[in-house]
Coordinates of C-alpha atoms in Angstrom, one line a residue:
L123 CA 0.5 -12.7 15.1
R124 CA 2.3 -15.2 14.8
A125 CA -0.3 -17.9 13.4
S126 CA -2.0 -15.6 11.6
L127 CA 1.1 -14.3 9.6
L128 CA 2.4 -17.7 8.8
L129 CA -0.9 -18.4 7.3
S130 CA -0.4 -15.1 5.5
A131 CA 2.7 -16.0 4.7
F132 CA 1.8 -19.2 3.6
F133 CA -1.2 -17.4 1.1
M134 CA 1.1 -15.3 -0.2
L135 CA 3.4 -18.5 -1.5
L136 CA 0.7 -20.5 -2.6
G137 CA -0.9 -17.3 -4.5
A138 CA 2.6 -16.9 -6.2
A139 CA 3.1 -20.8 -6.7
L140 CA -0.1 -20.8 -8.8
R141 CA 0.5 -17.7 -10.4
S142 CA 4.0 -19.1 -11.9
I143 CA 2.7 -22.5 -13.1
P144 CA 3.9 -22.2 -17.1
L145 CA 1.3 -23.7 -19.1
T146 CA 0.6 -23.3 -22.8
D147 CA -3.5 -23.1 -21.8
Q148 CA -3.9 -20.0 -21.7
H149 CA -7.9 -19.9 -20.5
L150 CA -6.8 -22.1 -17.0
R151 CA -3.3 -19.9 -16.9
R152 CA -5.8 -17.1 -16.7
W153 CA -7.8 -18.7 -14.0
L154 CA -4.6 -19.7 -12.2
I155 CA -3.4 -16.0 -12.1
H156 CA -7.2 -15.1 -11.1
G157 CA -6.7 -17.7 -8.4
G158 CA -3.3 -16.6 -6.8
Q159 CA -4.7 -13.0 -6.9
F160 CA -7.0 -14.1 -4.9
L161 CA -5.4 -15.9 -2.4
N162 CA -2.7 -13.1 -2.4
G163 CA -5.9 -10.8 -1.6
L164 CA -6.2 -12.4 1.6
A165 CA -3.2 -12.0 3.1
G166 CA -3.0 -8.8 2.1
P167 CA -5.1 -7.1 5.5
T168 CA -3.4 -9.2 7.5
I169 CA 0.0 -7.8 6.3
M170 CA -0.7 -4.0 5.8
S171 CA -2.4 -4.4 10.0
A172 CA 0.1 -6.1 11.7
G173 CA 2.2 -3.1 12.4
P174 CA 0.3 -1.5 15.4
F175 CA -0.8 -5.1 16.7
L176 CA 3.7 -5.6 16.7
S177 CA 4.9 -2.4 17.9
T178 CA 2.1 -2.6 20.5
T179 CA 3.5 -6.2 21.9
W180 CA 6.4 -5.1 21.1
F181 CA 7.6 -1.9 21.8
A182 CA 7.0 0.6 25.0
P183 CA 4.1 3.6 24.4
D184 CA 7.3 6.5 23.6
Q185 CA 8.7 3.8 21.1
R186 CA 5.5 2.3 19.7
A187 CA 4.8 5.1 17.4
T188 CA 8.2 5.1 15.3
A189 CA 7.5 0.9 15.6
T190 CA 4.4 1.4 14.1
A191 CA 5.4 4.0 11.0
V192 CA 8.6 1.1 10.4
A193 CA 6.9 -1.6 10.4
S194 CA 3.4 -0.9 8.2
L195 CA 5.9 1.6 5.8
F196 CA 8.3 -1.1 5.1
S197 CA 6.1 -3.4 3.1
Y198 CA 5.3 0.1 1.0
L199 CA 9.2 -0.3 0.0
G200 CA 8.0 -3.9 -2.3
G201 CA 5.9 -1.5 -4.2
A202 CA 8.5 1.2 -4.4
A203 CA 10.5 -1.3 -6.1
S204 CA 8.2 -2.8 -8.7
F205 CA 7.8 1.0 -9.7
I206 CA 11.0 0.4 -11.2
V207 CA 11.6 -3.1 -11.9
G208 CA 8.5 -3.3 -13.5
P209 CA 9.4 -1.3 -16.6
L210 CA 13.0 -2.0 -16.7
V211 CA 12.7 -6.1 -16.9
V212 CA 9.3 -6.1 -18.8
P213 CA 9.4 -3.1 -21.0
A214 CA 5.5 -2.3 -23.1
P215 CA 5.5 0.3 -25.8
N216 CA 2.7 3.5 -25.0
D217 CA 1.0 6.6 -26.5
T218 CA 4.3 7.9 -25.1
L219 CA 7.1 5.8 -27.6
T220 CA 8.2 6.9 -31.0
V221 CA 7.6 5.2 -33.8
T222 CA 11.2 4.0 -34.5
T223 CA 11.2 3.3 -31.1
M224 CA 8.1 1.0 -31.4
A225 CA 9.3 -0.6 -34.3
A226 CA 12.6 -1.6 -32.3
A227 CA 10.4 -3.3 -29.3
V228 CA 10.9 -6.3 -27.9
S229 CA 8.4 -9.0 -29.2
D230 CA 5.5 -10.9 -26.9
S231 CA 7.0 -13.9 -26.7
S232 CA 10.0 -12.5 -24.4
I233 CA 7.4 -9.8 -23.4
R234 CA 5.8 -12.6 -22.5
D235 CA 9.4 -14.7 -20.9
R236 CA 10.4 -11.9 -19.7
I237 CA 7.0 -11.4 -17.5
Q238 CA 7.6 -15.4 -16.3
L239 CA 11.0 -14.5 -14.8
V240 CA 9.6 -11.6 -12.8
M241 CA 7.1 -14.4 -11.7
Y242 CA 10.2 -16.2 -10.9
A243 CA 11.6 -13.8 -9.2
E244 CA 8.5 -12.9 -6.8
L245 CA 7.8 -16.9 -5.7
A246 CA 11.7 -17.5 -5.0
A247 CA 11.2 -13.8 -2.7
I248 CA 8.1 -15.3 -0.8
A249 CA 9.6 -18.5 -0.4
V250 CA 13.0 -17.1 1.6
L251 CA 9.7 -15.0 4.3
F252 CA 7.6 -17.9 4.5
A253 CA 11.2 -19.4 5.9
A254 CA 11.4 -17.4 8.0
V255 CA 8.2 -16.7 9.3
L256 CA 8.1 -20.2 9.6
L257 CA 11.7 -20.8 11.6
Y258 CA 12.0 -18.0 13.6
F259 CA 9.0 -15.0 14.4
P260 CA 7.9 -15.5 18.5
S261 CA 4.5 -14.2 19.1
R262 CA 4.9 -11.7 22.1
P263 CA 8.6 -10.7 24.3
P264 CA 9.1 -13.0 27.7
M265 CA 8.4 -9.4 29.3
P266 CA 4.9 -7.7 28.4
P267 CA 6.3 -4.1 27.0
S268 CA 3.4 -2.3 28.8
V269 CA 0.2 -2.9 30.6
A270 CA -1.5 -2.2 27.3
A271 CA 0.6 -5.3 25.9
A272 CA -0.4 -7.3 28.7
S273 CA -4.4 -5.7 29.0
Q274 CA -7.2 -7.8 28.6
R275 CA -8.9 -6.9 25.3
L276 CA -12.8 -6.8 24.0
S277 CA -14.0 -10.4 21.9
Y278 CA -14.5 -9.9 18.3
R279 CA -18.1 -9.6 18.4
S280 CA -17.9 -6.8 20.9
S281 CA -14.5 -5.0 19.2
I282 CA -16.8 -5.3 16.2
C283 CA -19.6 -3.5 17.3
R284 CA -18.1 -0.8 19.5
L285 CA -16.8 0.2 16.1
L286 CA -19.5 0.5 14.2
S287 CA -21.3 2.1 17.2
N288 CA -17.7 4.8 17.0
L289 CA -19.0 7.9 15.7
R290 CA -15.6 9.5 15.7
F291 CA -13.8 6.2 14.8
L292 CA -15.7 6.3 11.7
M293 CA -14.8 9.4 11.1
I294 CA -11.6 9.1 10.7
A295 CA -11.5 5.5 9.3
L296 CA -13.4 7.5 5.9
A297 CA -11.1 10.2 6.4
Y298 CA -8.2 7.6 6.3
A299 CA -9.9 4.9 3.8
V300 CA -10.7 7.7 0.9
P301 CA -6.7 9.0 0.3
T302 CA -5.0 5.9 1.2
G303 CA -7.3 3.9 -1.3
V304 CA -7.3 6.4 -3.7
I305 CA -3.6 7.1 -4.3
A306 CA -2.9 3.1 -4.2
G307 CA -4.5 2.3 -7.1
W308 CA -4.5 5.4 -9.0
T309 CA -0.5 4.6 -8.0
G310 CA -1.3 1.1 -9.8
V311 CA -2.3 2.6 -12.9
L312 CA 0.0 6.0 -13.1
D313 CA 1.8 5.0 -16.4
M314 CA -2.1 5.3 -17.6
V315 CA -2.7 8.0 -15.8
L316 CA 0.3 9.7 -17.5
T317 CA 0.1 9.0 -20.6
P318 CA -1.6 12.1 -22.0
A319 CA 0.2 14.4 -20.1
K320 CA 3.5 12.0 -22.6
V321 CA 5.4 10.8 -19.8
S322 CA 6.9 7.2 -20.7
Q323 CA 6.7 4.3 -18.8
V324 CA 10.0 4.8 -17.0
D325 CA 9.8 8.0 -15.9
A326 CA 5.7 7.0 -14.4
G327 CA 8.1 4.2 -12.3
W328 CA 10.5 6.8 -10.9
I329 CA 8.0 8.7 -10.0
G330 CA 6.1 6.2 -7.8
F331 CA 9.4 4.8 -6.6
W332 CA 9.9 8.7 -4.9
S333 CA 6.3 9.0 -4.1
T334 CA 6.7 5.8 -2.8
V335 CA 10.3 6.5 -0.6
G336 CA 9.5 9.7 0.0
G337 CA 6.6 8.6 1.8
C338 CA 8.6 5.7 3.9
V339 CA 10.9 8.4 4.6
F340 CA 8.8 11.0 5.8
G341 CA 6.5 8.5 7.6
V342 CA 8.7 7.8 9.9
A343 CA 10.7 10.8 10.5
M344 CA 7.0 12.5 11.7
A345 CA 6.0 9.2 14.1
R346 CA 10.0 9.6 16.0
F347 CA 8.0 13.6 16.1
A348 CA 4.6 12.0 17.5
D349 CA 6.6 9.7 20.5
S350 CA 8.6 12.5 21.1
I351 CA 5.8 14.9 21.8
R352 CA 2.5 13.3 22.5
G353 CA -0.7 14.4 21.6
M354 CA 0.0 15.7 18.2
L355 CA -1.0 13.5 16.3
K356 CA -4.3 15.4 15.1
L357 CA -2.3 18.1 14.2
I358 CA 0.4 15.9 12.7
L359 CA -2.3 14.0 9.8
V360 CA -4.3 18.1 9.7
L361 CA -0.7 19.1 8.6
M362 CA -0.2 16.1 5.8
L363 CA -3.2 16.0 4.3
A364 CA -3.4 19.4 4.0
G365 CA -0.1 19.0 2.0
A366 CA -2.1 16.3 0.7
S367 CA -5.3 18.3 -0.9
L368 CA -2.4 21.3 -2.1
S369 CA -0.2 18.6 -3.8
S370 CA -3.0 17.4 -5.9
T371 CA -4.6 20.1 -6.8
W372 CA -1.4 21.8 -8.0
F373 CA -1.4 18.1 -10.2
T374 CA -4.5 18.4 -11.5
L375 CA -4.2 22.5 -12.4
T376 CA -0.4 21.4 -13.7
C377 CA -2.6 18.9 -16.3
L378 CA -5.0 20.8 -17.0
S379 CA -2.6 23.6 -18.8
R380 CA -4.4 24.0 -21.8
V381 CA -7.6 25.6 -19.7
T382 CA -5.5 27.0 -16.8
H383 CA -2.7 28.3 -18.9
L384 CA -0.7 27.6 -15.9
P385 CA 3.3 26.2 -16.5
S386 CA 3.0 23.0 -17.6
T387 CA 6.9 21.1 -17.2
A388 CA 8.5 18.0 -16.5
A389 CA 9.6 19.4 -13.8
I390 CA 6.6 20.5 -12.3
L391 CA 4.6 17.6 -13.1
Y392 CA 6.8 15.5 -11.4
T393 CA 7.2 17.6 -7.7
S394 CA 3.7 18.1 -7.8
C395 CA 2.8 13.7 -8.0
I396 CA 5.3 13.1 -6.1
L397 CA 4.4 15.0 -3.0
V398 CA 0.7 13.8 -3.4
G399 CA 2.3 10.1 -2.3
I400 CA 5.2 12.0 0.2
F401 CA 2.2 13.4 2.0
I402 CA -0.1 10.3 1.9
N403 CA 1.9 7.2 2.2
S404 CA 3.4 8.9 5.4
S405 CA 0.1 9.4 6.9
V406 CA -0.6 5.2 7.2
P407 CA 1.3 5.7 10.7
I408 CA -0.1 8.4 12.4
F409 CA -3.6 7.4 11.4
F410 CA -3.0 3.6 12.8
E411 CA -1.7 5.2 16.0
L412 CA -4.9 7.2 16.0
F413 CA -7.3 5.2 15.4
I414 CA -5.6 2.2 18.4
E415 CA -6.1 5.5 20.7
T416 CA -9.7 5.8 20.6
V417 CA -10.9 2.5 20.0
Y418 CA -8.8 1.3 23.2
P419 CA -9.5 -1.9 24.4
V420 CA -10.3 -3.5 20.7
P421 CA -7.9 -5.1 19.6
E422 CA -5.7 -3.2 17.2
G423 CA -5.4 -6.7 14.4
I424 CA -9.2 -6.0 14.3
T425 CA -9.0 -2.2 14.5
C426 CA -6.7 -1.9 11.1
G427 CA -7.8 -4.7 9.6
V428 CA -11.8 -2.6 9.6
V429 CA -9.6 0.2 8.2
T430 CA -7.3 -1.7 5.9
F431 CA -10.7 -3.2 4.2
L432 CA -12.1 0.1 4.0
G433 CA -9.1 1.3 2.4
N434 CA -9.4 -2.1 -0.4
L435 CA -12.9 -1.0 -0.7
V436 CA -11.9 2.5 -2.4
T437 CA -9.0 1.0 -4.1
G438 CA -11.4 -1.6 -6.0
L439 CA -14.1 1.3 -7.0
L440 CA -11.0 3.1 -8.1
L441 CA -9.6 0.3 -10.6
F442 CA -13.6 -0.7 -10.8
F443 CA -14.4 2.9 -12.5
L444 CA -10.9 3.5 -14.6
T445 CA -12.0 0.1 -16.3
F446 CA -14.5 2.2 -18.5
Y447 CA -12.1 5.0 -18.3
C448 CA -10.0 2.0 -20.4
T449 CA -13.0 0.7 -22.4
G450 CA -13.5 4.4 -23.6

């Protein structure tokens, strides 16, 4: 665990450094930014899937779901902060702004300087985290907290074969990858999605912030409930996904008010959008726990790494198709 996190933190540090180099040659800088994003992407699956491995290694069985929720959802808080920091530090006009506001908008050079400031701030934060992992992050506790933490696991090749041949795991992985992958890509372009609904960039940022923070709080609460009452993971997931389906349907019908003739107010739009994020984001640690129980003794890192890859694949496909939407 220490070696993988240290390597991932180094990739993040190197990627942030490449993105922060203030070059005047825009062509060369574009390649450096792409290279930095690539390195950051290499670190992503390890960081995103380390929570279940951490909880199994360090915590007792009756604390594992809660530990998984805290470790898995804590990274979401950084994404929530980006919804606020981005629009406030780097304002940009969109279709929801008036002509007067657009005329008073900051110049391109000022926006470029503010983006550079954000890059430096990210580099400093990642450098602090890398130093913390380097100076102190033990691989395991002195004594295993459970039998599962001390048991022998399958090899990498055997684990992959076990995962690909387990139909139940593949069905659960599909149920995880599609909603979480879509919501990850969708929130990343939330400003663009909500612009036709006359929602400003700042308001879209607050919607993304509260949906992410709400998902973290609700996810930890549900994980604690799952720890106290064992055998409820499937029921909890069914209720969460049902809530996400109803919320997304409500949001869609609200956006299509000209066709459905349903009331479309800012409060309804914000509430339905936030509820979608809360239900889907809070399901992540419950999914992870269900994966671990389904494919044991496959190592947690391999299991969660595979499903994280599938979720990222769905996100990439969504963003790819959105490029045609933007072009149109």
